[in-house]
Amino acid sequence: MKNPNYYHVDCGFFPTQIKLCFNNKDYQAILKDYGVDLKATALDVGIAETHLIPTTSVSGGIIVLVFDLNACGDDPVELAGYIGHEVVHCVGHIFELIGEEYENIGRETNAYLSQHLIKQITKGIQLEHARKRDRKIPKQKGERKQRTDIQVDKHSDGGSGQNNNPEQTI
């Protein structure tokens, strides 16, 4: 089976499935993988979206965060804003799935969970950028990687590294 092009977002001890993807094709793969027969598309109107999808394969449902990285642009400040915005929705859905009122969660719980999710989503975005960058690098037949010789500074004792026998000073 081919590895999916979406990511699992860990939400700690909360019994919730959260997925992260970057286009409608991968959003549809998530729906298929979880047996969801739903006519829904991602990113029809927005740059980033958070979907709460009811499913029988996971208690209550799954949460899917979708980001159009091309539309998000290269500005890290803008991207941080999109991530933070979607995390607010995600945290609300997590508490909805476990039967808690969003207004009843403590500020620290909300802050720590949000921080944890933001880190995970940011890491997923970094991995996705790296994956796309690696796909763009053309691999030519017979191409060898050039060897780089690493030079080591030699110290006065003839060895590489720190002088292990320093002269004692009185």
PDB file of N, CA and C in Angstrom, residues 163-170:
ATOM      1  N   ASN A 163      43.500  19.454  22.461  1.00  0.00           N
ATOM      2  CA  ASN A 163      44.759  18.949  22.993  1.00  0.00           C
ATOM      3  C   ASN A 163      44.463  18.282  24.328  1.00  0.00           C
ATOM      4  N   ASN A 164      44.596  16.964  24.372  1.00  0.00           N
ATOM      5  CA  ASN A 164      44.265  16.201  25.573  1.00  0.00           C
ATOM      6  C   ASN A 164      45.374  16.215  26.620  1.00  0.00           C
ATOM      7  N   ASN A 165      46.542  16.698  26.236  1.00  0.00           N
ATOM      8  CA  ASN A 165      47.674  16.748  27.168  1.00  0.00           C
ATOM      9  C   ASN A 165      48.154  18.188  27.298  1.00  0.00           C
ATOM     10  N   PRO A 166      47.334  19.054  27.843  1.00  0.00           N
ATOM     11  CA  PRO A 166      47.770  20.450  27.921  1.00  0.00           C
ATOM     12  C   PRO A 166      48.892  20.583  28.943  1.00  0.00           C
ATOM     13  N   GLU A 167      49.765  21.532  28.667  1.00  0.00           N
ATOM     14  CA  GLU A 167      50.852  21.790  29.617  1.00  0.00           C
ATOM     15  C   GLU A 167      50.286  22.441  30.848  1.00  0.00           C
ATOM     16  N   GLN A 168      50.794  22.012  31.996  1.00  0.00           N
ATOM     17  CA  GLN A 168      50.310  22.591  33.234  1.00  0.00           C
ATOM     18  C   GLN A 168      50.995  23.927  33.452  1.00  0.00           C
ATOM     19  N   THR A 169      50.238  24.858  33.954  1.00  0.00           N
ATOM     20  CA  THR A 169      50.823  26.155  34.280  1.00  0.00           C
ATOM     21  C   THR A 169      50.838  26.301  35.800  1.00  0.00           C
ATOM     22  N   ILE A 170      51.884  26.916  36.285  1.00  0.00           N
ATOM     23  CA  ILE A 170      52.026  27.101  37.727  1.00  0.00           C
ATOM     24  C   ILE A 170      51.803  28.531  38.090  1.00  0.00           C
TER      25      ILE A 170
END
